[in-house]
mmCIF file of N, CA and C in Angstrom:
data_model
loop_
_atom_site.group_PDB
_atom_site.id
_atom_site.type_symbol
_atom_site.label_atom_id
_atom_site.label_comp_id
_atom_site.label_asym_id
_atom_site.label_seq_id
_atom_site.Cartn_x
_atom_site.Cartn_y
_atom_site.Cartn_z
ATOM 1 N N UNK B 3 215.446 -45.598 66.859
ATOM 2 C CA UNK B 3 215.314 -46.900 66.257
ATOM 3 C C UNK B 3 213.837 -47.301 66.321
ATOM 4 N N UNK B 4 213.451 -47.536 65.362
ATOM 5 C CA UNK B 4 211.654 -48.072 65.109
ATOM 6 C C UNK B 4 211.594 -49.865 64.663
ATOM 7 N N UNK B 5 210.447 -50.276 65.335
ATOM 8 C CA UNK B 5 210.828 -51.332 64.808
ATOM 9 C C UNK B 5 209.772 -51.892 64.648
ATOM 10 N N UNK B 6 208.932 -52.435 63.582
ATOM 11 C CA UNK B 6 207.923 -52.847 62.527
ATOM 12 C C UNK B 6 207.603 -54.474 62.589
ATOM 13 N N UNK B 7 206.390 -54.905 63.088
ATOM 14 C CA UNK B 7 206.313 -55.621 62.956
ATOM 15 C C UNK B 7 205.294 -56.046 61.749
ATOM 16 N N UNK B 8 205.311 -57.533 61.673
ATOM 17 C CA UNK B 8 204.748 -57.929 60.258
ATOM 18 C C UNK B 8 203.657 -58.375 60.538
ATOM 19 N N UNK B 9 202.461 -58.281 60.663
ATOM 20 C CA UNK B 9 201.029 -58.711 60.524
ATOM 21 C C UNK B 9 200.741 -59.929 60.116
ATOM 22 N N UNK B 10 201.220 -61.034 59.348
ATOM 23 C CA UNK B 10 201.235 -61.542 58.465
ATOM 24 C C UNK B 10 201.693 -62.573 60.072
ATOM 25 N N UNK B 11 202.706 -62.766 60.149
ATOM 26 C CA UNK B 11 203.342 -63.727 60.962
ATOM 27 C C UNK B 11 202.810 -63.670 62.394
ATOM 28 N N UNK B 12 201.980 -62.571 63.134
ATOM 29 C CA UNK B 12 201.584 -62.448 64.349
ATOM 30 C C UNK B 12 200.339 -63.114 64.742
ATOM 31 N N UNK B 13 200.879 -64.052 65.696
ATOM 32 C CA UNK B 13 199.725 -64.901 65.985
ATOM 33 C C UNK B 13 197.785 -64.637 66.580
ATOM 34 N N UNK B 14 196.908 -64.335 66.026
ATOM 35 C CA UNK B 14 195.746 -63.983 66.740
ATOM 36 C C UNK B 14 195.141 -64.990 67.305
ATOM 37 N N UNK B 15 194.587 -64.424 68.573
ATOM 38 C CA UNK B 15 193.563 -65.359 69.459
ATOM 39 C C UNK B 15 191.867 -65.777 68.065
ATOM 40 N N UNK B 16 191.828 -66.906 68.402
ATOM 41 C CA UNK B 16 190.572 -67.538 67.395
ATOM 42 C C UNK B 16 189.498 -66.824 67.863
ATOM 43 N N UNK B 17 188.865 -66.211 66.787
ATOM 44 C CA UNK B 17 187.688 -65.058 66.689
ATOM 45 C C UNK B 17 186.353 -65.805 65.713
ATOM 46 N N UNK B 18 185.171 -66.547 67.128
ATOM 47 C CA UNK B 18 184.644 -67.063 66.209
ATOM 48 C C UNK B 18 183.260 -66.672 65.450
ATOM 49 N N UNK B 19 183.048 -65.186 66.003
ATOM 50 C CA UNK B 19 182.023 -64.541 65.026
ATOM 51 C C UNK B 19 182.899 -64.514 63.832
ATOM 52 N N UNK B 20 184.327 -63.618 63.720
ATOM 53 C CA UNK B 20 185.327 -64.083 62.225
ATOM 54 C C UNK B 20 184.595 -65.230 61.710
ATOM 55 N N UNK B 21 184.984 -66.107 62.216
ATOM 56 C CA UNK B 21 184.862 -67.691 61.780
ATOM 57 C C UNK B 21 183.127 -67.913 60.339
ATOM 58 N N UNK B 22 182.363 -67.572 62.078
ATOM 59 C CA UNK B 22 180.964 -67.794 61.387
ATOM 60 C C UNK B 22 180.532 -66.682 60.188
ATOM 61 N N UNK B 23 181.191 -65.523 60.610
ATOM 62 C CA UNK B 23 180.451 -64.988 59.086
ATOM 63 C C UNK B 23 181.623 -65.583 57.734
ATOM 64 N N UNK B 24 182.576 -65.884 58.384
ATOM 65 C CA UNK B 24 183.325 -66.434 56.856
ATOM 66 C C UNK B 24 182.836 -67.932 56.208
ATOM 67 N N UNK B 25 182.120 -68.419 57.431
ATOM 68 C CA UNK B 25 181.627 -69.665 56.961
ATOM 69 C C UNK B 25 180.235 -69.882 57.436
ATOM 70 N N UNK B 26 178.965 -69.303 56.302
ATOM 71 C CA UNK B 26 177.464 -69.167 57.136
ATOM 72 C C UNK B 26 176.852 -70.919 57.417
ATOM 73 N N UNK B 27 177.187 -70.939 55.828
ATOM 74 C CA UNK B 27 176.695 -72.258 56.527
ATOM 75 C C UNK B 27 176.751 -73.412 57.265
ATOM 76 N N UNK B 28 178.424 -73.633 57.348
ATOM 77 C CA UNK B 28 178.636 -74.486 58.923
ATOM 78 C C UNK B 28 178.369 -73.844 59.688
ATOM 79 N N UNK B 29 178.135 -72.697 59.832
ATOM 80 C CA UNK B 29 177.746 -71.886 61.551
ATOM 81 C C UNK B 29 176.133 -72.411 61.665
ATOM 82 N N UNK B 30 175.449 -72.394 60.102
ATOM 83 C CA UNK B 30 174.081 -72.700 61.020
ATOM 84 C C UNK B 30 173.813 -73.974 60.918
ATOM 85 N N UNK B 31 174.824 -74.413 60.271
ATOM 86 C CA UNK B 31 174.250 -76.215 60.582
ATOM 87 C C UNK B 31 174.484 -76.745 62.081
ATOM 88 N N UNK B 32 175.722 -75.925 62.851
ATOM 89 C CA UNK B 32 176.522 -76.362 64.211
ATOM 90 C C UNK B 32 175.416 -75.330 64.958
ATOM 91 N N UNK B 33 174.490 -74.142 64.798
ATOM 92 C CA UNK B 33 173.701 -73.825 66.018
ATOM 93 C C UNK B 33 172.669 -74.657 65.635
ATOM 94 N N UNK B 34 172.197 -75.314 64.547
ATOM 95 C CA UNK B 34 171.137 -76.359 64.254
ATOM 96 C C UNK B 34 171.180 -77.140 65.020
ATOM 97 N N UNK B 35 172.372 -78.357 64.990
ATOM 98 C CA UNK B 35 172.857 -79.016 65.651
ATOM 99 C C UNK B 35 172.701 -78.695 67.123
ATOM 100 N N UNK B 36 173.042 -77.495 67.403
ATOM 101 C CA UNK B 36 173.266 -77.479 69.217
ATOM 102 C C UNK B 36 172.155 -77.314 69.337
ATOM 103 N N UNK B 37 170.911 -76.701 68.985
ATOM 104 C CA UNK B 37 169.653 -76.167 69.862
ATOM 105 C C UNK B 37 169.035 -78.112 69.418
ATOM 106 N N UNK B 38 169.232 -79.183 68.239
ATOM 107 C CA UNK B 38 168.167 -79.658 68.392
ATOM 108 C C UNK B 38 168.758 -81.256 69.210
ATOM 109 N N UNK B 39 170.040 -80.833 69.489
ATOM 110 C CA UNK B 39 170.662 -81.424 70.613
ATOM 111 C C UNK B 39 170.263 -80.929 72.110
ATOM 112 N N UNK B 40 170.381 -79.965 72.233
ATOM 113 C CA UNK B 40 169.429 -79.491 73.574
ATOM 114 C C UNK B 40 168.251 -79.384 73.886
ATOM 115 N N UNK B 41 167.309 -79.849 72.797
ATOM 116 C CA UNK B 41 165.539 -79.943 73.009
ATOM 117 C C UNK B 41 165.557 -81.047 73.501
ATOM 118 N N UNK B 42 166.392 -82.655 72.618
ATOM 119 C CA UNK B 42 166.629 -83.765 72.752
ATOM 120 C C UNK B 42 166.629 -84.197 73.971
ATOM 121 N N UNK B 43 167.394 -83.564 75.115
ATOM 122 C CA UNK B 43 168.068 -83.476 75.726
ATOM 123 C C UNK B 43 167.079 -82.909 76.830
ATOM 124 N N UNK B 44 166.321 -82.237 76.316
ATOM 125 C CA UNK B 44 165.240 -81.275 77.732
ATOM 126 C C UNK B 44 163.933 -82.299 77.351
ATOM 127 N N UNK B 45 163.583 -82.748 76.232
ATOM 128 C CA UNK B 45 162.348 -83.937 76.385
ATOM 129 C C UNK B 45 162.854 -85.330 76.856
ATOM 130 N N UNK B 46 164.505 -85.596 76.841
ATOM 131 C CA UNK B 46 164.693 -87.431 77.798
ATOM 132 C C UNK B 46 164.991 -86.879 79.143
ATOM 133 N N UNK B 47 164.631 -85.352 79.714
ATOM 134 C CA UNK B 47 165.620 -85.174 80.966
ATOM 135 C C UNK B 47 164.320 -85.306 81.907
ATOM 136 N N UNK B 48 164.223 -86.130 82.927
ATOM 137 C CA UNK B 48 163.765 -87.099 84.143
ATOM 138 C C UNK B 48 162.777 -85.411 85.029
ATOM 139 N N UNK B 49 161.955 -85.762 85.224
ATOM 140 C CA UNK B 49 161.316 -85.159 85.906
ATOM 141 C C UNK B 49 159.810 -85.305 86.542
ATOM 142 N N UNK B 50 159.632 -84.661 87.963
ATOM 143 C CA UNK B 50 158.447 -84.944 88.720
ATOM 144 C C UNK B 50 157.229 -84.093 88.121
ATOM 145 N N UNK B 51 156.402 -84.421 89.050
ATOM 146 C CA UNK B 51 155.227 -83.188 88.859
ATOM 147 C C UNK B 51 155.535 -82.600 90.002
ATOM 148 N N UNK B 52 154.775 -83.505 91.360
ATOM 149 C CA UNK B 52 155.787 -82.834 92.561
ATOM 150 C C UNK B 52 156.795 -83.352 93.216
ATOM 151 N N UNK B 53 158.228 -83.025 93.053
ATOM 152 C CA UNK B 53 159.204 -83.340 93.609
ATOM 153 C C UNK B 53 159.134 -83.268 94.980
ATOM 154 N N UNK B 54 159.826 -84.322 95.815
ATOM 155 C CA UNK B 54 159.611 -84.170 97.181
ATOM 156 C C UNK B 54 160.686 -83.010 97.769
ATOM 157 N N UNK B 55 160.409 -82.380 98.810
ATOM 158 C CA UNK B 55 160.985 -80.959 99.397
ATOM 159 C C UNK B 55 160.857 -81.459 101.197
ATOM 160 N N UNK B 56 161.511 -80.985 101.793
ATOM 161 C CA UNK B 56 161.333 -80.609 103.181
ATOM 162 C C UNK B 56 160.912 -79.467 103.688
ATOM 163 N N UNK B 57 160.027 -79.147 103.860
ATOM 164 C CA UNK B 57 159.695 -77.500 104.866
ATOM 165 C C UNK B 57 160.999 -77.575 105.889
ATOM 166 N N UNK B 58 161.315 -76.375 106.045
ATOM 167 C CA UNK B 58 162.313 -76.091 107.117
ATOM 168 C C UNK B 58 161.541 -75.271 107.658
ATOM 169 N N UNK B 59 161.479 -75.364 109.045
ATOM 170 C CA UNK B 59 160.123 -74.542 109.939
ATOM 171 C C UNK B 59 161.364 -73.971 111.215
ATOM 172 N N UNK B 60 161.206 -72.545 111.617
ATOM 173 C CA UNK B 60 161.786 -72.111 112.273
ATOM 174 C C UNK B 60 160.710 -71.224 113.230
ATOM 175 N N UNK B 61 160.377 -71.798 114.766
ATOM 176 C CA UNK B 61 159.507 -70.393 115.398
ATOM 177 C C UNK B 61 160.292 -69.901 116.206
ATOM 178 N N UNK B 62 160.034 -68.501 116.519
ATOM 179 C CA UNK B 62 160.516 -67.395 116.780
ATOM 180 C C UNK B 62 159.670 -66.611 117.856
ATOM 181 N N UNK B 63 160.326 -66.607 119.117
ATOM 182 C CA UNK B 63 159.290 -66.198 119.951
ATOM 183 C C UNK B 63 159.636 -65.427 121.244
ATOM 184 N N UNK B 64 159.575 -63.698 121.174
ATOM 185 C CA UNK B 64 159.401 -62.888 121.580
ATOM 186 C C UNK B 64 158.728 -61.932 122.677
ATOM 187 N N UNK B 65 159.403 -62.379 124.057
ATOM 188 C CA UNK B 65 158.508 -61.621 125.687
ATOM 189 C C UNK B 65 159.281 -60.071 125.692
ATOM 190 N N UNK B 66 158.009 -59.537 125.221
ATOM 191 C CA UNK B 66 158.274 -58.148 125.353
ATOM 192 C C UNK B 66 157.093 -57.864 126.916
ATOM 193 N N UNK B 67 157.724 -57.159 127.759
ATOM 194 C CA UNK B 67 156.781 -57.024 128.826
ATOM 195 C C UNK B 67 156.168 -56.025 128.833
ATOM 196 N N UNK B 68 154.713 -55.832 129.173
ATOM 197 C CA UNK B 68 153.924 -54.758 129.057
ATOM 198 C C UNK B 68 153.024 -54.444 127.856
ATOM 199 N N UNK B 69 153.843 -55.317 126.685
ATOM 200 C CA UNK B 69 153.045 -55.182 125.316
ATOM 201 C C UNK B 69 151.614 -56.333 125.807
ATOM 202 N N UNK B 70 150.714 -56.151 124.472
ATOM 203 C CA UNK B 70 149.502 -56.783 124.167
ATOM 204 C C UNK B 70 149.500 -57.553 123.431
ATOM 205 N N UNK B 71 149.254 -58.752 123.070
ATOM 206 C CA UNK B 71 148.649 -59.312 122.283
ATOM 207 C C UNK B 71 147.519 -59.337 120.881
#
Protein backbone atom coordinates (compact mmCIF):
# COMPACT_ATOMS: atom_id res chain seq x y z
CA UNK A 1 0.00 0.00 0.00
CA UNK A 2 1.63 3.50 -1.09
CA UNK A 3 0.34 6.46 -0.09
CA UNK A 4 0.78 9.98 -1.92
CA UNK A 5 0.63 12.93 -0.60
CA UNK A 6 -0.52 16.24 -2.26
CA UNK A 7 1.91 19.17 -2.27
CA UNK A 8 -0.59 21.56 -2.86
CA UNK A 9 -2.37 21.18 0.63
CA UNK A 10 0.95 20.62 2.82
CA UNK A 11 1.63 23.22 5.04
CA UNK A 12 5.38 24.98 4.71
CA UNK A 13 7.31 26.76 7.38
CA UNK A 14 7.53 30.77 6.01
CA UNK A 15 10.75 31.03 3.88
CA UNK A 16 11.72 34.57 3.84
CA UNK A 17 14.58 34.74 1.30
CA UNK A 18 11.29 32.90 -0.88
CA UNK A 19 9.49 35.91 0.19
CA UNK A 20 12.17 38.62 -0.71
CA UNK A 21 13.18 37.47 -4.04
CA UNK A 22 9.39 37.15 -4.97
CA UNK A 23 8.93 40.57 -3.75
CA UNK A 24 12.36 42.88 -4.45
CA UNK A 25 11.00 45.76 -3.79
CA UNK A 26 9.28 45.54 -0.41
CA UNK A 27 12.39 43.63 0.68
CA UNK A 28 14.45 46.74 -0.01
CA UNK A 29 12.24 49.26 1.13
CA UNK A 30 11.89 47.04 4.78
CA UNK A 31 16.07 46.63 4.87
CA UNK A 32 15.90 50.54 3.98
CA UNK A 33 13.72 51.01 6.63
CA UNK A 34 15.65 48.81 9.21
CA UNK A 35 19.30 50.07 8.67
CA UNK A 36 17.92 53.90 8.62
CA UNK A 37 15.97 53.03 11.74
CA UNK A 38 19.10 51.75 13.36
CA UNK A 39 21.52 54.75 12.45
CA UNK A 40 18.52 56.85 14.02
CA UNK A 41 18.77 55.01 16.77
CA UNK A 42 22.85 54.80 17.18
CA UNK A 43 23.02 58.92 16.67
CA UNK A 44 19.93 59.58 19.78
CA UNK A 45 21.71 56.61 21.79
CA UNK A 46 23.27 58.47 25.15
CA UNK A 47 26.84 58.26 25.52
CA UNK A 48 30.18 59.33 27.49
CA UNK A 49 33.58 60.13 26.36
CA UNK A 50 34.80 58.65 29.60
CA UNK A 51 32.40 56.54 31.27
CA UNK A 52 33.04 56.04 34.87
CA UNK A 53 34.64 52.31 35.69
CA UNK A 54 36.05 50.95 38.96
CA UNK A 55 39.62 49.39 38.88
CA UNK A 56 39.32 46.14 40.69
CA UNK A 57 42.89 45.80 42.20
CA UNK A 58 43.90 42.42 43.50
CA UNK A 59 47.74 41.94 45.20
CA UNK A 60 49.17 38.80 45.30
CA UNK A 61 51.97 38.00 47.43
CA UNK A 62 54.33 35.16 47.48
CA UNK A 63 57.29 33.87 50.46
CA UNK A 64 59.23 31.60 48.64
CA UNK A 65 62.30 30.96 51.03
CA UNK A 66 65.75 31.13 49.82
CA UNK A 67 64.71 32.88 46.54
CA UNK A 68 66.01 36.62 45.65
CA UNK A 69 64.53 39.44 44.92
Amino acid sequence: MTTTTDSSTEKRPFNLSRWAIGHPSIARFLFGLIILAGAIGLMRMGQKEDPDFTFRVMVVQAIWPGASI
